[in-house]
Tab-separated table of C-alpha atoms in Angstrom:
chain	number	residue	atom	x	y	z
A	762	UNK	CA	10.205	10.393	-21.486
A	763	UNK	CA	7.752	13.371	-21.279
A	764	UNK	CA	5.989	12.838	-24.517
A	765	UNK	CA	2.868	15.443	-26.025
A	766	UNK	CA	0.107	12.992	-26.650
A	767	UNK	CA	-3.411	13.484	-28.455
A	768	UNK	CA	-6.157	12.846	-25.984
A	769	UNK	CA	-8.400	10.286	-27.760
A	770	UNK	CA	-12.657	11.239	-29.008
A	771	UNK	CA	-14.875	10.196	-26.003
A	772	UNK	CA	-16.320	7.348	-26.541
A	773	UNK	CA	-20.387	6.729	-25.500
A	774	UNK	CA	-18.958	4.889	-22.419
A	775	UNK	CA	-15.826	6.839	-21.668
A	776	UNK	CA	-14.824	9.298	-19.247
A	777	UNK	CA	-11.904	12.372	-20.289
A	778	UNK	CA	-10.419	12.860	-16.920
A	779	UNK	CA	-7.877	15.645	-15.581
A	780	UNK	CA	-5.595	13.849	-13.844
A	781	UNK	CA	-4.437	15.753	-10.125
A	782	UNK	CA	-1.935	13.716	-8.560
A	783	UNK	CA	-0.021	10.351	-8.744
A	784	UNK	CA	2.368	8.301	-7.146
A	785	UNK	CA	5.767	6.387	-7.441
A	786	UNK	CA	5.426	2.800	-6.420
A	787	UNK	CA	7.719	0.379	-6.193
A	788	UNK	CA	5.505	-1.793	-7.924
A	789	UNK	CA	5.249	1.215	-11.106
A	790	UNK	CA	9.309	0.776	-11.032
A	791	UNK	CA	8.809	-3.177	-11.332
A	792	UNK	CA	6.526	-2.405	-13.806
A	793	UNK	CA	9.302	0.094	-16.280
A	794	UNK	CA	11.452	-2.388	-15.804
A	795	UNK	CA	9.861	-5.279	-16.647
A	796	UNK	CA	9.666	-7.402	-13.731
A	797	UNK	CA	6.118	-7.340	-12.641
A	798	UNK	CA	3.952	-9.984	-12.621
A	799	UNK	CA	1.345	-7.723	-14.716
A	800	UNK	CA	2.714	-5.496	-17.492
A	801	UNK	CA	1.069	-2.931	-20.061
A	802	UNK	CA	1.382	-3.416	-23.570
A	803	UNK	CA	4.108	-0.806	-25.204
A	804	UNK	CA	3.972	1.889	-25.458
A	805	UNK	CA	2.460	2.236	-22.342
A	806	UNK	CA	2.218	5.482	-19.628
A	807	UNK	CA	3.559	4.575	-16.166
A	808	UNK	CA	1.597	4.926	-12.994
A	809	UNK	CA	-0.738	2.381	-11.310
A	810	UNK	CA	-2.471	4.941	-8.889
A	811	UNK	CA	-3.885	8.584	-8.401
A	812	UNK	CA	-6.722	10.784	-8.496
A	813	UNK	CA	-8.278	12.500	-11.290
A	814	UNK	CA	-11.455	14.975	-11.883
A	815	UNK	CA	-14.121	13.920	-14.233
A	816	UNK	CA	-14.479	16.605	-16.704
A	817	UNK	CA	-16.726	14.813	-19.244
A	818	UNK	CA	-18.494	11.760	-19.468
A	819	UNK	CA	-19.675	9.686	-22.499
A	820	UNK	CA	-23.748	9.946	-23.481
A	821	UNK	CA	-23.753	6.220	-21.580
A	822	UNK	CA	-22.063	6.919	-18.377
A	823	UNK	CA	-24.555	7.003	-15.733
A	824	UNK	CA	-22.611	6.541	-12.706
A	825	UNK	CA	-19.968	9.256	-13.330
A	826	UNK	CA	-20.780	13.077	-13.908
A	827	UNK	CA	-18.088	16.159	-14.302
A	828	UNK	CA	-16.660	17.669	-11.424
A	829	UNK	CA	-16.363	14.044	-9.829
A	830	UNK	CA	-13.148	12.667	-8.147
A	831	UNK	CA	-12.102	9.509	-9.553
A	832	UNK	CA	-9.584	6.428	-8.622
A	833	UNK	CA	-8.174	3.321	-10.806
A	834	UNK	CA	-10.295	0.634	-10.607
A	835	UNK	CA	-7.102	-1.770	-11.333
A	836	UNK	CA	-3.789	-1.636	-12.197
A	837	UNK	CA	-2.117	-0.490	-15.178
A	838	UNK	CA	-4.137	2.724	-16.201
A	839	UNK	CA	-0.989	4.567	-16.575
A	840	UNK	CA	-1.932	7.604	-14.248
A	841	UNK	CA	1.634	9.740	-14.738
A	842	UNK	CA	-0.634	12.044	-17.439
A	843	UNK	CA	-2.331	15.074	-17.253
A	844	UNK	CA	-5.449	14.043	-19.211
A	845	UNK	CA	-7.032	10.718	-20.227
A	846	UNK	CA	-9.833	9.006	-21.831
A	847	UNK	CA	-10.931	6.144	-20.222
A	848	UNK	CA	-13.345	3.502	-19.866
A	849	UNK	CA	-15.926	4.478	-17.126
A	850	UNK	CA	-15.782	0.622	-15.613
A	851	UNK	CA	-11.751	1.380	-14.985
A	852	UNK	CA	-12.728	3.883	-12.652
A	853	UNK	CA	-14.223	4.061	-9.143
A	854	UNK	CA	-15.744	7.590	-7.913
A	855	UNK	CA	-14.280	8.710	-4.290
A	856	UNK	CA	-15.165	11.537	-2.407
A	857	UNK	CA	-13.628	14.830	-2.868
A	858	UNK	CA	-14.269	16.113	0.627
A	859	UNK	CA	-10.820	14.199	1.489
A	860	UNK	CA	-7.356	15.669	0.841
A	861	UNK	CA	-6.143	15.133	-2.266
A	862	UNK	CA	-2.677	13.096	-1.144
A	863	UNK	CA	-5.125	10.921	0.493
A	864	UNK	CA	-7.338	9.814	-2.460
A	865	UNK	CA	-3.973	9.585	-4.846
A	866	UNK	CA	-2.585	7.440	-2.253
A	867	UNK	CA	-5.983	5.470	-1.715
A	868	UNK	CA	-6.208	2.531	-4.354
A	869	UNK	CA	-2.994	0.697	-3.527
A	870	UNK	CA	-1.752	0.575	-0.138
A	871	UNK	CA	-4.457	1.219	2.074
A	872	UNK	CA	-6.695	-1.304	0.456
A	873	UNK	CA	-3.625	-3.946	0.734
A	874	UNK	CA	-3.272	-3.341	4.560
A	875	UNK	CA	-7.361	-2.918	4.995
A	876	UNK	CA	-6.933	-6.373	3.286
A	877	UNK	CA	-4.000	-8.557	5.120
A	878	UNK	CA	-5.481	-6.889	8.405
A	879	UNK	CA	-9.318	-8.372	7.820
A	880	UNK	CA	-8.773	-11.096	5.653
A	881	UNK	CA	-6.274	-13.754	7.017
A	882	UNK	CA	-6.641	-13.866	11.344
A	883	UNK	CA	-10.042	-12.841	12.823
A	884	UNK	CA	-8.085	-10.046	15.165
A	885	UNK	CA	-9.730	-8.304	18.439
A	886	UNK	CA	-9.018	-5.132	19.972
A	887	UNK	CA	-5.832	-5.905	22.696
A	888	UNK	CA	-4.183	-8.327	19.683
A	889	UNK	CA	-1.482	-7.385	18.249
A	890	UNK	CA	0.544	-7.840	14.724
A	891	UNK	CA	3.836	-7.906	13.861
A	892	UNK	CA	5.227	-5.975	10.407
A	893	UNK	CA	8.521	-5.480	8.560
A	894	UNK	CA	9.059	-2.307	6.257
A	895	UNK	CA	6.647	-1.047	8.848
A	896	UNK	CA	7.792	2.747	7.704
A	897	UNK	CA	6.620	2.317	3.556
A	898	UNK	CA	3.407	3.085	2.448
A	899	UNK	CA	1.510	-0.121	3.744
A	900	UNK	CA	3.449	-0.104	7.132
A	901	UNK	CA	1.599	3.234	7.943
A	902	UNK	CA	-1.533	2.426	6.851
A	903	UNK	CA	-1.278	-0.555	8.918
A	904	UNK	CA	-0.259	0.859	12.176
A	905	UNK	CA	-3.142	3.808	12.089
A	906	UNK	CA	-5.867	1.204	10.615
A	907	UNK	CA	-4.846	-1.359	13.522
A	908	UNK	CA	-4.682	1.674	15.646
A	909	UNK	CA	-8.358	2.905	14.584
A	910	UNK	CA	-9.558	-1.155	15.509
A	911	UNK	CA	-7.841	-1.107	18.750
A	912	UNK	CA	-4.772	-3.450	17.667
A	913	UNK	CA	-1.746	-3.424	19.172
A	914	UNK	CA	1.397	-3.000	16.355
A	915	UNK	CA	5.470	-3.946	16.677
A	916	UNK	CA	7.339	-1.842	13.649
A	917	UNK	CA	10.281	-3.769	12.789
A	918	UNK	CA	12.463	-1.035	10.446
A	919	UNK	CA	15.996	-1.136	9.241
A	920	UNK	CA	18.244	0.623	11.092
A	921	UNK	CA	19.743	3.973	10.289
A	922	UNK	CA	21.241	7.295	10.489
A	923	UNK	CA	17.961	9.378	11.205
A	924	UNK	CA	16.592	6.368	13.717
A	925	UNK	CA	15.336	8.418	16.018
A	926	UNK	CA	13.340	10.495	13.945
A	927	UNK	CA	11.668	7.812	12.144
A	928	UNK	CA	10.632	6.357	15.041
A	929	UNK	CA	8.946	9.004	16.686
A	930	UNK	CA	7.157	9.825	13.064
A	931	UNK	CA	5.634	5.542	13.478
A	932	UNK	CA	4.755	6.200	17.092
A	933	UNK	CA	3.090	9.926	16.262
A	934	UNK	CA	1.116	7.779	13.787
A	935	UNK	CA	-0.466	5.332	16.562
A	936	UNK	CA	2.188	2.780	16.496
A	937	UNK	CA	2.884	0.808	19.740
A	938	UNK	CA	6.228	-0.565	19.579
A	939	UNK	CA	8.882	0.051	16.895
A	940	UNK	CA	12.103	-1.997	16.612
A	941	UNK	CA	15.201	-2.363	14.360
A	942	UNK	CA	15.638	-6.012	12.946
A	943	UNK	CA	18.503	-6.034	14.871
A	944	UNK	CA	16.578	-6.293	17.883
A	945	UNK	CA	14.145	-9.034	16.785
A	946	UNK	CA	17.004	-11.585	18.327
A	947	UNK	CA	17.570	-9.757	21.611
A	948	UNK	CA	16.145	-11.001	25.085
A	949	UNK	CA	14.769	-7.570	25.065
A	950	UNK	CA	11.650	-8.507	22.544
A	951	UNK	CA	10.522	-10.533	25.874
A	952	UNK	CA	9.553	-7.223	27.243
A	953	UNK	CA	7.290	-6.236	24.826
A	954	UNK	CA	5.059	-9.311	25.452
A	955	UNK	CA	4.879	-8.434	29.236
A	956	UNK	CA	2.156	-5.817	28.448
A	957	UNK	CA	0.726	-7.358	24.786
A	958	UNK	CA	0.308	-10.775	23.601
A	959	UNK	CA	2.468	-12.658	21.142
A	960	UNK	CA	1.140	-11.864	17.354
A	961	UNK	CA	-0.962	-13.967	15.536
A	962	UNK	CA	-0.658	-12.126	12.829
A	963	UNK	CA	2.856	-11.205	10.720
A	964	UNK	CA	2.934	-9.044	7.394
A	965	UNK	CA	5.989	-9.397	5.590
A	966	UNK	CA	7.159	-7.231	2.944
A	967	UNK	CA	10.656	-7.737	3.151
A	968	UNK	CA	11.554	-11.185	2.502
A	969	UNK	CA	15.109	-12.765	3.381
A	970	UNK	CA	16.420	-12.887	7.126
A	971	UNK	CA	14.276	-10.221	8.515
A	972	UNK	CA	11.258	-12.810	7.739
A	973	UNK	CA	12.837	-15.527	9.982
A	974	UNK	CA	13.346	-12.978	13.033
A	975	UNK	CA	10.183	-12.119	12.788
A	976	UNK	CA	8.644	-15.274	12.886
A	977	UNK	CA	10.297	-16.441	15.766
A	978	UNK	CA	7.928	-14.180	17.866
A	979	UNK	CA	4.252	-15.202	15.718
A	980	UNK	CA	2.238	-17.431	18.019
A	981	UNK	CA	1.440	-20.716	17.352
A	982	UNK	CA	-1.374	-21.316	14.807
A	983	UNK	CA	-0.560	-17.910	13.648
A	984	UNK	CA	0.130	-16.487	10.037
A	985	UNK	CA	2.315	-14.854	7.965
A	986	UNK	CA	1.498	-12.828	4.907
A	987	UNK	CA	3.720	-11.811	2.317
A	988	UNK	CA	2.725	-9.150	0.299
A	989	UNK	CA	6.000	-7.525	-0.919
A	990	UNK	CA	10.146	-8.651	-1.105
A	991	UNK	CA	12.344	-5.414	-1.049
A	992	UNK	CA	15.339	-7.371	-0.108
A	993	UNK	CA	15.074	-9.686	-3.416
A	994	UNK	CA	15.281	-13.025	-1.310
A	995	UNK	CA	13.396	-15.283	-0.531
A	996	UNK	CA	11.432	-16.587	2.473
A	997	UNK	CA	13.585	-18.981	4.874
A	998	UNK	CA	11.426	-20.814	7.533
A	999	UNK	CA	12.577	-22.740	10.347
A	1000	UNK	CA	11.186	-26.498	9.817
A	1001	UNK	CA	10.762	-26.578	13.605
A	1002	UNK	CA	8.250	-23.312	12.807
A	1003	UNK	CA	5.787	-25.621	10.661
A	1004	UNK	CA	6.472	-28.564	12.682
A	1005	UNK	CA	5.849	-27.555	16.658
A	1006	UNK	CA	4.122	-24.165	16.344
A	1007	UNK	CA	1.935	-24.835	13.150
A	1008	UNK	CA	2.607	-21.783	11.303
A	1009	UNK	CA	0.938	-20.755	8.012
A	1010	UNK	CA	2.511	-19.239	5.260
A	1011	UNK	CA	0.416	-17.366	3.064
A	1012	UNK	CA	0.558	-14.258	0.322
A	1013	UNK	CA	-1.280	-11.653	-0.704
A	1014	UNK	CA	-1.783	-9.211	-4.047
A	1015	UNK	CA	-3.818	-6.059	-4.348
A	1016	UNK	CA	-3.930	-7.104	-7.773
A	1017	UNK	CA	-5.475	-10.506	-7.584
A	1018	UNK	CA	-8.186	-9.575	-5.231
A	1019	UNK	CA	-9.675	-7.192	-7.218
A	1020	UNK	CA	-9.835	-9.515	-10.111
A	1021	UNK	CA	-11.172	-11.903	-7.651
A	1022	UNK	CA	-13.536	-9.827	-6.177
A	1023	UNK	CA	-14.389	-8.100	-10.075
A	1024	UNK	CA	-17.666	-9.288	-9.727
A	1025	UNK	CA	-18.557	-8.450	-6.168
A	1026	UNK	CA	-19.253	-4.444	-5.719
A	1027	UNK	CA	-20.012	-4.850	-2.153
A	1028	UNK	CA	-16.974	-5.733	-0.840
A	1029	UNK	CA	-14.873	-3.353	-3.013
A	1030	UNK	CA	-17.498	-0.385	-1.780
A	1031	UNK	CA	-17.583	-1.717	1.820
A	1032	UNK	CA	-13.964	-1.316	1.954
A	1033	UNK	CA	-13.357	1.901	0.059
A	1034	UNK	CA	-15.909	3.526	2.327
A	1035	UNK	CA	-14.479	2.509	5.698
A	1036	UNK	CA	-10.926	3.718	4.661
A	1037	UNK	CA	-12.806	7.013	3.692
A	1038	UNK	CA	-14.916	6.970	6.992
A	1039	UNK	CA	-10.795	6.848	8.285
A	1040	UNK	CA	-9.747	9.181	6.508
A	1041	UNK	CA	-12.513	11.837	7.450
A	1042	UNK	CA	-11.875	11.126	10.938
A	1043	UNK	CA	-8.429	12.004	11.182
A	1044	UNK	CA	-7.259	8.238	11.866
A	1045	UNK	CA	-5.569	7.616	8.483
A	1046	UNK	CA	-3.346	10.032	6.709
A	1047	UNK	CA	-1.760	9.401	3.441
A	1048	UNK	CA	1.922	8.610	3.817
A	1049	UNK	CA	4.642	11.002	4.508
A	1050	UNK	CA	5.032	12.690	0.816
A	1051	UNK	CA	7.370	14.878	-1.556
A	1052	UNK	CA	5.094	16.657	-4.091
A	1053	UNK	CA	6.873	16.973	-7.564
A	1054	UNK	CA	5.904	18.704	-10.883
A	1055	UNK	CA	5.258	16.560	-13.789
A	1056	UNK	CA	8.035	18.180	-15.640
A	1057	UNK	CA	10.749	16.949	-12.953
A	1058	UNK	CA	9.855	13.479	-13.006
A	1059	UNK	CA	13.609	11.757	-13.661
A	1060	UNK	CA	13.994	13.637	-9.989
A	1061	UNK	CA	11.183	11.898	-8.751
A	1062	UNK	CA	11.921	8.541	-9.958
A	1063	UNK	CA	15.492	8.982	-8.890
A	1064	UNK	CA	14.490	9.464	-5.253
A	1065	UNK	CA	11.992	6.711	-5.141
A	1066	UNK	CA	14.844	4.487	-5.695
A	1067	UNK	CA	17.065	5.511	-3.064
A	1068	UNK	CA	17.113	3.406	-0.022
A	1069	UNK	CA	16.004	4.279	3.449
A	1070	UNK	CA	13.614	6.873	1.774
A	1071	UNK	CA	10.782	7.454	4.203
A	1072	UNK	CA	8.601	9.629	1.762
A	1073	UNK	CA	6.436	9.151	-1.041
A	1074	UNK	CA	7.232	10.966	-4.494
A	1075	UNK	CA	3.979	12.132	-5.627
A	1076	UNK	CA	3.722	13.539	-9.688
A	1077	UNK	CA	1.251	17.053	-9.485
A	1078	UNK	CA	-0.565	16.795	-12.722
């Protein structure tokens, strides 16, 4: 519901913050509905990501000052608001030279495909990866990040009605190759690899059969990461996959990282300035979106749940 709330007294080490934009997740859905890994504590605002402008700070803040752009610092800060007090340490300042869609759209899934691209296979320029749900929000990042590093990208998408058109929209964005999971078992896939090598890198987000297609083309040694299951099943591995090619299975949550990295600035800095450095360069866009008024919110959550949707609701605040 669209509820009138009091915004609470700033505290010495709070921040009242106008929120711009935020928006719709499938993880934010998980989260209403209870079946997230990491919930708020009721009654709770909705909303894991967004961008807000500092309009006051508390007589403590020192790193924050009014007319700054700020970001979540973690999950579950409830961003689907106008206004908020928070704590300054749940926030991280970003630039405000960068479009607005892009810094609401910064703290999730950027960072996670920044993340599975650096942190599991030391990749070169002329290797390439291999990703499922290649058209959501991580998908893109992914092709025009791999793109920016000189990494070669296969798009494995679902197959459907507007095809064509979604395919040209991946390969407008720097990707190389883009495939329905239909064709992952054709001879055809053998073409591909005449002009790139065989991935050592897959990022799955899908789960179910379309993760055993695609690991029939990882090289040996090479890895899988699972950072998402939109098809609600779970992995199925070939034993001949572990047992002749070595693969390794591993997973990945934005999440977790930042709580493991809490303590280490650096890395959270390094990254958030190199995926602004992106940004101001023109090699990383924020997803394809659909920019909705607060007040029509049961629209925007409606849409978000349809499948084969290809654009991002985002809430103006």
């Amino acid at each position: 519901r669209l509820k009138d709330l009091e915004v609470p007294k700033l505290g010495d080490s709070d921040v009242h913050v106008k929120m711009l934009a935020a928006p719709i997740n499938p993880a934010d859905i998980n989260m209403i509905q209870g079946t997230y890994p990491l919930l708020s504590p009721l009654p709770a605002v909705g909303g894991n990501e967004g961008v807000g402008e500092v309009l006051e700070v508390g007589r403590r803040v020192r790193a924050l000052s009014p007319g700054d752009w700020v970001i979540p610092a973690d999950a579950g800060l409830g961003t689907w608001r106008t206004r908020g007090v928070f704590p300054a340490e749940m926030l991280l300042k970003v630039p405000s030279d960068i479009p607005v869609l892009c810094a609401a759209t910064l703290s999730v899934n950027p960072c996670t495909a920044f993340r599975v691209l650096a942190d599991f296979e030391s990749l070169a320029p002329g290797d390439s990866v291999i990703q499922n749900a290649a058209n959501s929000g991580v998908g893109q990042a992914v092709i025009q990040i791999a793109r920016a590093s000189g990494i070669k990208t296969i798009n494995v998408v679902r197959d459907r009605p507007d095809l064509p058109k979604l395919v040209e929209r991946l390969m407008a964005l720097g990707a190389d190759h883009v495939v329905t999971e239909e064709m992952l078992r054709k001879p055809e896939m053998k073409d591909i690899f005449k002009s790139i090598p065989r991935p050592r890198l897959a990022l799955n987000c899908v789960g179910g059969k379309s993760t055993t297609e695609m690991l029939r083309h990882l090289q040996p040694k090479g890895t899988m990461v699972t950072y998402g299951g939109m098809a609600k099943q779970p992995v199925m591995v070939p034993v001949s996959a572990f047992i002749f090619r070595d693969v390794r299975l591993r997973g990945f949550w934005m999440t977790q990282w930042r709580k493991d990295h809490a303590q280490d600035q650096g890395s959270m800095a390094a990254m958030m300035d190199a995926l602004c450095q992106l940004i101001r360069r023109g090699q990383l866009t924020a997803p394809a979106c659909t920019e909705i008024p607060l007040q029509d919110y049961r629209a925007a959550l409606e849409a978000s749940m349809k499948p084969f949707v290809s654009s991002k609701q985002i809430l103006l605040l």
